[in-house]
Short mmCIF file of C-alpha atoms and ligand atoms in Angstrom, two decimals:
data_model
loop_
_atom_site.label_atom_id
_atom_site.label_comp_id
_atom_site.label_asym_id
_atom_site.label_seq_id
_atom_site.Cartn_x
_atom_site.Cartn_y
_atom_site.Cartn_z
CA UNK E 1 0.00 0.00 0.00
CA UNK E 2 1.54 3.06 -0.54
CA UNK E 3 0.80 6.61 1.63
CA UNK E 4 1.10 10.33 1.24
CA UNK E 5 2.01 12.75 3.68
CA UNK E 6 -0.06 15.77 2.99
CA UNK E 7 2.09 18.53 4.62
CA UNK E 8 -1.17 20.56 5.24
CA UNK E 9 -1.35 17.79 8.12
CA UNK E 10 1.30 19.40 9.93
CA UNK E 11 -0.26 22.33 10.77
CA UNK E 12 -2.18 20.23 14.15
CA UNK E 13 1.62 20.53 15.63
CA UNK E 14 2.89 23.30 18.21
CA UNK E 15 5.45 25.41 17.13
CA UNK E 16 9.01 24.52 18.13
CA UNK E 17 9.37 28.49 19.40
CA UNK E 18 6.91 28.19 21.74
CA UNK E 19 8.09 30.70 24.40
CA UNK E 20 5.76 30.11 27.01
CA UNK E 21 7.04 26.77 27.79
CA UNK E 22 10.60 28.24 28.83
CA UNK E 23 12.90 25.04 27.71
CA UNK E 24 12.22 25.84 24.30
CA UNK E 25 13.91 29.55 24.16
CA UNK E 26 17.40 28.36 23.41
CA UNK E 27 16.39 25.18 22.00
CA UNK E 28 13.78 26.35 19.16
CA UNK E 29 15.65 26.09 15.77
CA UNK E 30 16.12 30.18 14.33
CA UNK E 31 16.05 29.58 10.88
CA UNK E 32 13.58 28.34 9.16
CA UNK E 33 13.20 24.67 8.48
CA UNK E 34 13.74 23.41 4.91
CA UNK E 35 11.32 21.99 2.66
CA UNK E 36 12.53 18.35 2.46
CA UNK E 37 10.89 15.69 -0.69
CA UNK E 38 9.91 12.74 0.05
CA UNK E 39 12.50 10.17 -0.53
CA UNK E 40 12.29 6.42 0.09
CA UNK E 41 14.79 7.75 3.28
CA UNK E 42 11.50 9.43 4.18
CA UNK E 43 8.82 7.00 3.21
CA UNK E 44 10.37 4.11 4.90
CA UNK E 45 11.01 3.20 8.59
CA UNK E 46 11.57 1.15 10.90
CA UNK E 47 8.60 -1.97 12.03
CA UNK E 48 8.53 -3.66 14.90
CA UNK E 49 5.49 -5.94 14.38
CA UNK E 50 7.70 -8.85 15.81
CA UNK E 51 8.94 -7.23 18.96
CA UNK E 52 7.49 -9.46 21.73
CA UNK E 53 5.21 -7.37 24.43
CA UNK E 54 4.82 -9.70 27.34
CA UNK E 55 2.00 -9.17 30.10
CA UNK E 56 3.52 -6.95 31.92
CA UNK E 57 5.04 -4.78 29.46
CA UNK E 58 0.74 -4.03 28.71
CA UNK E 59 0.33 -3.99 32.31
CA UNK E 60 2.07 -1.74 34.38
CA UNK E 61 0.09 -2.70 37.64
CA UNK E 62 1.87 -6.19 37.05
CA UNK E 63 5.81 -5.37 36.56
CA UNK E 64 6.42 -5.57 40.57
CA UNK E 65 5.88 -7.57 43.39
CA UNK E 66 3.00 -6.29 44.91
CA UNK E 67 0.54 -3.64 43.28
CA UNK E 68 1.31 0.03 42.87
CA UNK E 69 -0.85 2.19 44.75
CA UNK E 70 -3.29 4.58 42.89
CA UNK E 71 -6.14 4.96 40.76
CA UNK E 72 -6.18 1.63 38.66
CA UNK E 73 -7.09 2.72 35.00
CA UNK E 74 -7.47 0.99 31.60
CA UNK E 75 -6.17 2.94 28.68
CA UNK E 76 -7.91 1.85 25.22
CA UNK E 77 -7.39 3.30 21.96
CA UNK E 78 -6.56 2.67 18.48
CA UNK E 79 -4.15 3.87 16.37
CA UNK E 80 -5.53 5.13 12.60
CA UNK E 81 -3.89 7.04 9.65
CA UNK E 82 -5.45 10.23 8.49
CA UNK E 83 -7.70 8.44 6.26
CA UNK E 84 -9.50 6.09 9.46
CA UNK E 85 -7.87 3.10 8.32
CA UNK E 86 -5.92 1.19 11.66
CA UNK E 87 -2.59 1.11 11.56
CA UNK E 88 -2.34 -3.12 12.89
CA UNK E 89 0.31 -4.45 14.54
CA UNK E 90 2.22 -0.85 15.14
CA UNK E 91 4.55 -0.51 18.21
CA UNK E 92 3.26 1.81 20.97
CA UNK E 93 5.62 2.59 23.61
CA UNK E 94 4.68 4.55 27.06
CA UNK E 95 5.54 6.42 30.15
CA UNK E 96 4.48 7.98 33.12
CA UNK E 97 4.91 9.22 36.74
CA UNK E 98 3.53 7.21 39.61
CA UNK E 99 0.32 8.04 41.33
CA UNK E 100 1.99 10.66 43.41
CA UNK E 101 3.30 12.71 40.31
CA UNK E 102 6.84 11.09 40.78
CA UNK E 103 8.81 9.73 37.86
CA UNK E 104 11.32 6.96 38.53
CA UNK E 105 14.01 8.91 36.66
CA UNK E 106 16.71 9.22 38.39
CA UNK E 107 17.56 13.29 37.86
CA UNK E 108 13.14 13.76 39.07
CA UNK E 109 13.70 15.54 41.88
CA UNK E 110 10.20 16.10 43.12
CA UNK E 111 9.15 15.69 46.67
CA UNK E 112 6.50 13.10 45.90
CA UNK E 113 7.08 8.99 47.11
CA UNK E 114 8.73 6.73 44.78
CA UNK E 115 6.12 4.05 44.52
CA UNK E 116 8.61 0.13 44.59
CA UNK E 117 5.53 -1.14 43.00
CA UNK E 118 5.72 1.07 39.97
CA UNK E 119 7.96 1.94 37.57
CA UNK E 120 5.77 3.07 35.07
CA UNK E 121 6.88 1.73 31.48
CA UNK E 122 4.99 -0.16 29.20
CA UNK E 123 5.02 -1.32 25.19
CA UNK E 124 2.23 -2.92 23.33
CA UNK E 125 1.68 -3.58 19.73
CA UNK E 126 -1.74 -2.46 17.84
CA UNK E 127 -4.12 -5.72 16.82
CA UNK E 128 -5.35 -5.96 13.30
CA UNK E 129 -7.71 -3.20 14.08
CA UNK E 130 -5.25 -0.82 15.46
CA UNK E 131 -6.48 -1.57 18.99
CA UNK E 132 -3.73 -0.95 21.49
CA UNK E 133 -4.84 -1.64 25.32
CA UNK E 134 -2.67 -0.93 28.54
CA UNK E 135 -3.60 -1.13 32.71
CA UNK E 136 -1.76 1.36 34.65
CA UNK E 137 -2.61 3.91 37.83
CA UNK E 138 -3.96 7.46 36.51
CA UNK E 139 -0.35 9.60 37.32
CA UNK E 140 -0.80 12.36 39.30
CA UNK E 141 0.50 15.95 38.33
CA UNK E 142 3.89 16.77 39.16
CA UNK E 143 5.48 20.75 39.49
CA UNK E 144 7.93 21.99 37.01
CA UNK E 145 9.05 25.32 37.64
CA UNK E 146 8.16 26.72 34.47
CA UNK E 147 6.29 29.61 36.18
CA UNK E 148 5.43 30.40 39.39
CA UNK E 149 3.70 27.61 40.61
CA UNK E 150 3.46 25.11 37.23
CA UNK E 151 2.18 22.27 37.46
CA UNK E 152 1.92 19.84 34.57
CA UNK E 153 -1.71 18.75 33.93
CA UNK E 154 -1.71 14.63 34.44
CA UNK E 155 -0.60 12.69 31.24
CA UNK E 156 0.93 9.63 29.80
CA UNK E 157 3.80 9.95 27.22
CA UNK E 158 3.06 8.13 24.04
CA UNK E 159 5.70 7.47 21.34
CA UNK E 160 4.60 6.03 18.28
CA UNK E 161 6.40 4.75 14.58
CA UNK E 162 3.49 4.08 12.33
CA UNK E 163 4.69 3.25 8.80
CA UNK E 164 7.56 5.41 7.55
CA UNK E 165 9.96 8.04 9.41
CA UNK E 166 7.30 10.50 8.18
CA UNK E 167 5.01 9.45 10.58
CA UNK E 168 7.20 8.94 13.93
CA UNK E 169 5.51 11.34 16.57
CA UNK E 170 6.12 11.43 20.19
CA UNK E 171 2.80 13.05 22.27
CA UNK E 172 1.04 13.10 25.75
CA UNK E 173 -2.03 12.47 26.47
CA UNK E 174 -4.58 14.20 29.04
CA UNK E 175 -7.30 13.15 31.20
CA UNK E 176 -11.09 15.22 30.55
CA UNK E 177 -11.82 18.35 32.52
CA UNK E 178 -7.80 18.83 33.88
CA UNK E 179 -8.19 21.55 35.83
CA UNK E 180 -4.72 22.93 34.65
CA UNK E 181 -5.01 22.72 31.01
CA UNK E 182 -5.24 26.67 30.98
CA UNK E 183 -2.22 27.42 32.55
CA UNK E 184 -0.01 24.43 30.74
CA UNK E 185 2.33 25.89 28.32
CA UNK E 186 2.96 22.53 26.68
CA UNK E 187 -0.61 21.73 26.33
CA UNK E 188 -1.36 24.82 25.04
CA UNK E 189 1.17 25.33 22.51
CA UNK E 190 -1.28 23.62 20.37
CA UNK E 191 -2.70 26.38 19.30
CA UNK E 192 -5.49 24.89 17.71
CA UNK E 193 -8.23 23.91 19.67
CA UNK E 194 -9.48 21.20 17.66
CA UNK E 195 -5.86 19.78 17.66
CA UNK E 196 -5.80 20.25 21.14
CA UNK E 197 -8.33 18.58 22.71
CA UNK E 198 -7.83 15.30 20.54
CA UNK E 199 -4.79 15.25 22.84
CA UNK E 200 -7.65 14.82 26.23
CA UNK E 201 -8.54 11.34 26.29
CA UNK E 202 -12.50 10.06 26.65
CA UNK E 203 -13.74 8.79 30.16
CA UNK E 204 -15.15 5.17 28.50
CA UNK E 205 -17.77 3.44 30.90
CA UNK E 206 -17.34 0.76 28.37
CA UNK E 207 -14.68 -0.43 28.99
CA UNK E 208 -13.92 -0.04 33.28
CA UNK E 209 -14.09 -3.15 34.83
CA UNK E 210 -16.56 -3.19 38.04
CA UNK E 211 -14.69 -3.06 41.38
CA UNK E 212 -11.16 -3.18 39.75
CA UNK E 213 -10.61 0.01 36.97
CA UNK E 214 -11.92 3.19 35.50
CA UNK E 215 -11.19 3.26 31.64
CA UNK E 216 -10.12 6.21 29.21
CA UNK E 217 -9.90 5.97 25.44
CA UNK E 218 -7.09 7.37 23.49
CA UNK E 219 -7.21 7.68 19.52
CA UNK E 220 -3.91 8.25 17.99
CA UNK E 221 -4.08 9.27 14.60
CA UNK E 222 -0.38 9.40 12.62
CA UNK E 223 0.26 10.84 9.18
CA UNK E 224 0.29 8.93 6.53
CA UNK E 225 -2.79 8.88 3.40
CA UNK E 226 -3.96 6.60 0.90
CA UNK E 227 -2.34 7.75 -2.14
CA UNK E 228 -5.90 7.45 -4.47
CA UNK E 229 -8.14 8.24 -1.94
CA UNK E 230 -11.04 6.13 -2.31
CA UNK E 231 -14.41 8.22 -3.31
CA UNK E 232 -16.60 9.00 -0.51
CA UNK E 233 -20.27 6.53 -0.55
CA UNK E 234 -22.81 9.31 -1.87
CA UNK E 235 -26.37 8.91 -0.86
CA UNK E 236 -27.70 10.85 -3.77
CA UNK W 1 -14.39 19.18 -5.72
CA UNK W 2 -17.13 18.94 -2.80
CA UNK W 3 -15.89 15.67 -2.91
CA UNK W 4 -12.86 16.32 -1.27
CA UNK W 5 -13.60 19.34 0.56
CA UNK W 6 -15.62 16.92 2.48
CA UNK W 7 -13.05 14.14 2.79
CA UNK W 8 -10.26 16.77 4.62
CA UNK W 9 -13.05 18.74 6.38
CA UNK W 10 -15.21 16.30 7.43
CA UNK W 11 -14.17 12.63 7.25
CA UNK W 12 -10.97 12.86 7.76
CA UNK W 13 -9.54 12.09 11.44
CA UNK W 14 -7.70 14.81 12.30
CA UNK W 15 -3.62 14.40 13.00
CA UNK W 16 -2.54 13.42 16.35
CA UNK W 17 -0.27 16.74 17.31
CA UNK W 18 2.86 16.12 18.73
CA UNK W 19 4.57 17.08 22.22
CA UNK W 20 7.98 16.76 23.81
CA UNK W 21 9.11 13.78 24.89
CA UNK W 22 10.22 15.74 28.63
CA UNK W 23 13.31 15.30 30.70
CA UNK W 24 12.21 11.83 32.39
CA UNK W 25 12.36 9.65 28.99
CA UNK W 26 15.38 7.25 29.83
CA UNK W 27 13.79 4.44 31.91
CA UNK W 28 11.13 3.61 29.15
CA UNK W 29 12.90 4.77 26.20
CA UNK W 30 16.86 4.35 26.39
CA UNK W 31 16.84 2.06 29.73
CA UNK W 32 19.57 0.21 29.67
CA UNK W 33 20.99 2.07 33.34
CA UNK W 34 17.56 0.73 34.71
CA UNK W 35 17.98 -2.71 33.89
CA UNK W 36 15.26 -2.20 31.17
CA UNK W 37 14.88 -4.29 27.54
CA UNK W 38 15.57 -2.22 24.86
CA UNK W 39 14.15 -1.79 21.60
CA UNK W 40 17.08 -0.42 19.83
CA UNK W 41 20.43 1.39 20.53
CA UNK W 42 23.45 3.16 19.58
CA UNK W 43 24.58 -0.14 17.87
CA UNK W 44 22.40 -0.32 15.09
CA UNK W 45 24.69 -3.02 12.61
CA UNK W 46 25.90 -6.20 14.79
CA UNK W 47 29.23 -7.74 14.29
CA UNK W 48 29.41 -9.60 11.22
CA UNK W 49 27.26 -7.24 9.11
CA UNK W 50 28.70 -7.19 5.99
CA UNK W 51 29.77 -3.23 5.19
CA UNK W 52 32.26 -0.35 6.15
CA UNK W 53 32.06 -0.12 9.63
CA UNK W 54 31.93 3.31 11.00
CA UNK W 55 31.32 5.28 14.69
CA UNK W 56 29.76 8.62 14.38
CA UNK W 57 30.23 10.97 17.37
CA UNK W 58 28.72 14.09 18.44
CA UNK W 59 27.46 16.73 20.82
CA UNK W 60 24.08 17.97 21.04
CA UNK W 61 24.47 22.12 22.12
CA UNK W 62 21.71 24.66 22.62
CA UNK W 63 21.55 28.27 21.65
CA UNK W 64 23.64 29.32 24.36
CA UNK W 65 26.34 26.52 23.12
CA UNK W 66 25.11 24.62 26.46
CA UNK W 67 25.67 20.72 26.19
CA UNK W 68 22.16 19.35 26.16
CA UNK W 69 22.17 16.29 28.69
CA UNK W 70 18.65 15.05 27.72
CA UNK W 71 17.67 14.08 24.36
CA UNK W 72 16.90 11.70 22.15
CA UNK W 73 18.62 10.52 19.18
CA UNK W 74 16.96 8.38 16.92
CA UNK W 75 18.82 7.65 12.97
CA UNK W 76 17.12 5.27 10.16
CA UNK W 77 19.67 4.29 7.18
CA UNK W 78 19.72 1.96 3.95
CA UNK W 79 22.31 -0.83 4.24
CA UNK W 80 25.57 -0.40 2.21
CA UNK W 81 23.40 -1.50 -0.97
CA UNK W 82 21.36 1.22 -0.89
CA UNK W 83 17.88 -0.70 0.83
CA UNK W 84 16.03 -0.61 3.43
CA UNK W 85 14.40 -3.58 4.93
CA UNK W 86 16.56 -5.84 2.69
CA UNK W 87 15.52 -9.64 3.21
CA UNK W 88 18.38 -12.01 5.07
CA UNK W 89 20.34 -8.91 6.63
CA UNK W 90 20.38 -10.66 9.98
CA UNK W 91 21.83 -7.72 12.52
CA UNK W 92 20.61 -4.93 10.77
CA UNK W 93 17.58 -3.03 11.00
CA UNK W 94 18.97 0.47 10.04
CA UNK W 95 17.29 2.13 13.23
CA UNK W 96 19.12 3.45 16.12
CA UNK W 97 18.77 4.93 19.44
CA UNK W 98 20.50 7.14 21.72
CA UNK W 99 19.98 9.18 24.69
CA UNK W 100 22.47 11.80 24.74
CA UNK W 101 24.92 11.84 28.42
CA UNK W 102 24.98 14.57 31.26
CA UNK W 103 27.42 16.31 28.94
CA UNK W 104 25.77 16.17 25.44
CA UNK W 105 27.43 13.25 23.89
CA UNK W 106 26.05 10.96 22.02
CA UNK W 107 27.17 7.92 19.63
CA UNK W 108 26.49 5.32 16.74
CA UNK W 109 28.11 2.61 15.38
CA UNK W 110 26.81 0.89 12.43
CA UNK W 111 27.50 -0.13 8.48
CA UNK W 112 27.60 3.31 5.82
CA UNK W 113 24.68 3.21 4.04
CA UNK W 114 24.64 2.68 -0.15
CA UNK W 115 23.72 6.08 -2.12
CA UNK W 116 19.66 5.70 -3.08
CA UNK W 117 17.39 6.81 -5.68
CA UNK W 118 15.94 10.18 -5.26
CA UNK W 119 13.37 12.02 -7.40
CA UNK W 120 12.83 12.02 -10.74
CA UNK W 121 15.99 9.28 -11.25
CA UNK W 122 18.95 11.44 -9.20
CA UNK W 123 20.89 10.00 -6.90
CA UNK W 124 21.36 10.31 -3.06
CA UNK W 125 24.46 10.54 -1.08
CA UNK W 126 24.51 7.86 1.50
CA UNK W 127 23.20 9.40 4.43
CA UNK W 128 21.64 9.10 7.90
CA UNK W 129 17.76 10.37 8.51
CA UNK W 130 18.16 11.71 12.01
CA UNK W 131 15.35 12.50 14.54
CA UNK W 132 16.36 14.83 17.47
CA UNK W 133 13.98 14.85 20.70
CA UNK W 134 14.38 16.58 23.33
CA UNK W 135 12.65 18.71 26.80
CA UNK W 136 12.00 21.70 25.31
CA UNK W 137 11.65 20.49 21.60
CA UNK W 138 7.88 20.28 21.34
CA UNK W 139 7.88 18.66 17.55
CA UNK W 140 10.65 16.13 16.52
CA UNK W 141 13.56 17.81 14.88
CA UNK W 142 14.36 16.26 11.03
CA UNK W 143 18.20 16.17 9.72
CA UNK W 144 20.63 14.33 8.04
CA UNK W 145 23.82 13.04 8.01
CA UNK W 146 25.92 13.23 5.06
CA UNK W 147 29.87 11.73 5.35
CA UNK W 148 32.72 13.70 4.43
CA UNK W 149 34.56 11.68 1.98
CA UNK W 150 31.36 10.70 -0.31
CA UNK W 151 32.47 12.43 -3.68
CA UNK W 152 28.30 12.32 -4.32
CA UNK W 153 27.50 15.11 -1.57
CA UNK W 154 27.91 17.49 -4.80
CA UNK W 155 25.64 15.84 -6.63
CA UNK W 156 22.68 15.23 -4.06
CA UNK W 157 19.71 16.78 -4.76
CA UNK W 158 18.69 16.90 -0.87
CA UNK W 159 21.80 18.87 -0.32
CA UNK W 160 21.73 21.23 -3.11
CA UNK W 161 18.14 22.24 -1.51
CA UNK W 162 20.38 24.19 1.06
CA UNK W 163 22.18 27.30 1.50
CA UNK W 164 26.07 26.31 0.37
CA UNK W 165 26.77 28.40 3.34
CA UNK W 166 24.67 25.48 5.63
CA UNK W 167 25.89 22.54 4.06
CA UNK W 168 28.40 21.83 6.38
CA UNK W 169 25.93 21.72 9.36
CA UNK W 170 24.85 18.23 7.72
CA UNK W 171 28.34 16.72 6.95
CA UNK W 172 29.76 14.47 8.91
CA UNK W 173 33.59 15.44 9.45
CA UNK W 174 35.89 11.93 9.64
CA UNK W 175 38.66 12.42 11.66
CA UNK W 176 42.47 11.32 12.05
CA UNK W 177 41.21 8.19 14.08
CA UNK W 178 38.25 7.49 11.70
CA UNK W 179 35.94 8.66 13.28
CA UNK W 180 32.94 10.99 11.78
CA UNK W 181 31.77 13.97 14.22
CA UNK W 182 28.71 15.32 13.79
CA UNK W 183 27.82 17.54 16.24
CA UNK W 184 24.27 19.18 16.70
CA UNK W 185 23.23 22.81 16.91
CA UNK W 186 19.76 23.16 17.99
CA UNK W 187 19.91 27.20 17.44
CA UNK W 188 21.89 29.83 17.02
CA UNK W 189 25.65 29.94 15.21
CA UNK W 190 26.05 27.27 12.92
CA UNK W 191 22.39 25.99 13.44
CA UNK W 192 21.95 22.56 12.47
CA UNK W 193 19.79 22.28 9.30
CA UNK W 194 16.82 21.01 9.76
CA UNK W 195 13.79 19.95 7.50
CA UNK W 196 9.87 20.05 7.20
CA UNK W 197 9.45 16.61 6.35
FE1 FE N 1 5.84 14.18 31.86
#
């Protein structure tokens, strides 16, 4: 099958000078970027459809001992190319701070427990639908001295191949009605609104699991078109 | 034409924007100092992959010319006859990985990559596609490395796309020892080119 990458796409993406969020004064490229074609360097890329995921690397709750302490979610989603087709058997990797807004990085240096039951990694690979599915604790927001008094809004890191180097994209996503979406320069360096609320994940009844999780569902959708788009059903 | 003002206003999912990958990336990511499997590294041909070996070495700096300690380095490369995902090339995937250290540095060792076909029948340089993530970098950064003793850099129609005067920033330089440097400039005096991809 063979994609295009509409560059219009590109335009859901913050800005790399993004001044609010302070990190990126003296690391936000100056000049502007060039135009690059797309070469088979670009249209290929690396697929790890064999890597093996074991239990626990889908289960986060599961890589210790005992159980980490927290609220116990499920995280459901599937991963789709810009035309709604699935992207199967697609790596999705993950990361996260524990239930007390604590990373297990070693250089995180926020007052906040280290949980021994959690360390807050996981890897799964999309079904033949796209479907990705992973059990972990809802983190907790951690402070970053950005401004006075920042506080990143709670969110899971998600880094993602999808079929070529074109469509590689690293992201975070949000939990609904984050109280500190407003003052989040990262969050809101999306400047589109649309663009940046498909970032805030759905609450999903659906899918919690009575007495044991809550569930959010995450959509990821990577770049990457069919090259003769197929025409639309009419109903006239 | 409604046709497709439909499809890219209506039907079509909307792109997934991107964000930084943060300061606390290591343990899931590169986590081989937390006892962690890992997907892919700075090693990206095994021993016994047929090729010219090489080791490509470099800093990562900010604007202020400030080592920076925490990002990502990801490269994705034909093998030395010009594919990618050839059949049989046990050891070899063409992707690596890299977190950079507390002082910048980061490295690869792998096989040089063939020259490829580029558009409309040219030819391409052997090269590196490089991806550069780091706190602070809110959409992954797109370069390339070229090598320094490829007689085809003058003919590559990626290169001739920049300023002569920025060329350099994409050139690996090999040195007495062999080695290629290719350092990183996120901003600022000799800026690292980088590309809308
Ligand atoms: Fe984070």
């Amino acid at each position: 099958m063979s994609l295009i990458y509409p560059r219009e796409s590109l335009k859901a993406h913050p800005l790399n000078a993004s001044p609010e969020y302070k990190s990126t004064l003296k690391r936000a490229p100056a000049q502007p970027l060039i135009l690059l074609p797309h070469t088979l360097s670009e249209t290929t890329g690396p697929v790890f459809g064999h890597v093996a995921v074991n239990e626990t690397d889908t289960d986060l709750t599961r890589q210790h001992a005992g159980e980490p302490l927290g609220e116990r979610i499920i995280v459901t989603g599937r991963v789709l190319d810009e035309d709604g087709r699935p992207v199967p058997h697609t790596l999705v990797e993950i990361w996260q701070a524990n239930a007390a807004g604590r990373y297990v990085h070693v250089r995180d240096q926020h007052p906040a427990p280290l949980d021994p039951n959690f360390t807050g990694a996981g890897r799964a690979l999309t079904d033949a639908q796209g479907r990705y599915r992973f059990v972990t604790v809802k983190p907790g927001a951690y402070p970053w001295r950005n401004h006075h008094n920042a506080w990143r809004p709670a969110h899971i890191h998600f880094s993602l191949f999808g079929p070529s180097f074109l469509s590689r994209v690293i992201t975070q996503m949000y939990f609904p009605g984050d109280p500190l979406f407003r003052y989040d320069p990262i969050f809101q360096s999306i400047t589109d609104e649309n663009a940046r609320n498909r970032l805030v994940s759905r609450f999903d009844i659906e899918t919690t699991e009575p007495e044991w999780a809550l569930a959010y569902q995450f959509d990821i959708v990577l770049r990457g078109r069919n090259a003769t788009p197929l025409e639309e059903p009419h109903d006239h | 034409m409604t046709t497709e003002t439909k499809l890219t206003t209506e039907t079509k999912p909307g792109l997934t924007p991107s964000q930084t990958i943060g300061p606390f990336f290591a343990y899931a990511l590169t986590p081989r100092a937390y006892g962690g499997s890992e997907l892919a590294t700075e090693q990206v041909a095994a021993e016994g992959v047929a090729g010219e070996r090489i080791r490509i070495e470099g800093t990562v700096f900010d604007g202020d010319g400030v080592p920076v300690g925490d990002a990502m380095i990801e490269t994705w490369q034909a093998d030395p006859q010009g594919r990618f995902h050839a059949a049989g090339n046990a050891g070899f995937t063409g992707f690596g990985r890299a977190e950079t250290n507390t002082e910048g540095g980061f490295f690869f060792e792998t096989v040089k990559p063939g020259a490829l076909q580029g558009a409309d029948g040219t030819q391409q340089a052997p090269h590196l596609s490089v991806s550069v993530f780091a706190r602070g970098v809110l959409v992954r950064l797109a370069t390339r490395i070229y090598f320094s003793d490829e007689p085809g850099n003058a003919s590559d129609p990626i290169l001739a796309l920049v300023p002569a005067g920025r060329r350099d920033t994409l050139i690996a330089q090999r040195g007495a020892d062999g080695v290629f440097r290719f350092d990183i400039r996120l901003q600022g005096e000799g800026e690292t080119v980088f590309f809308e991809a």
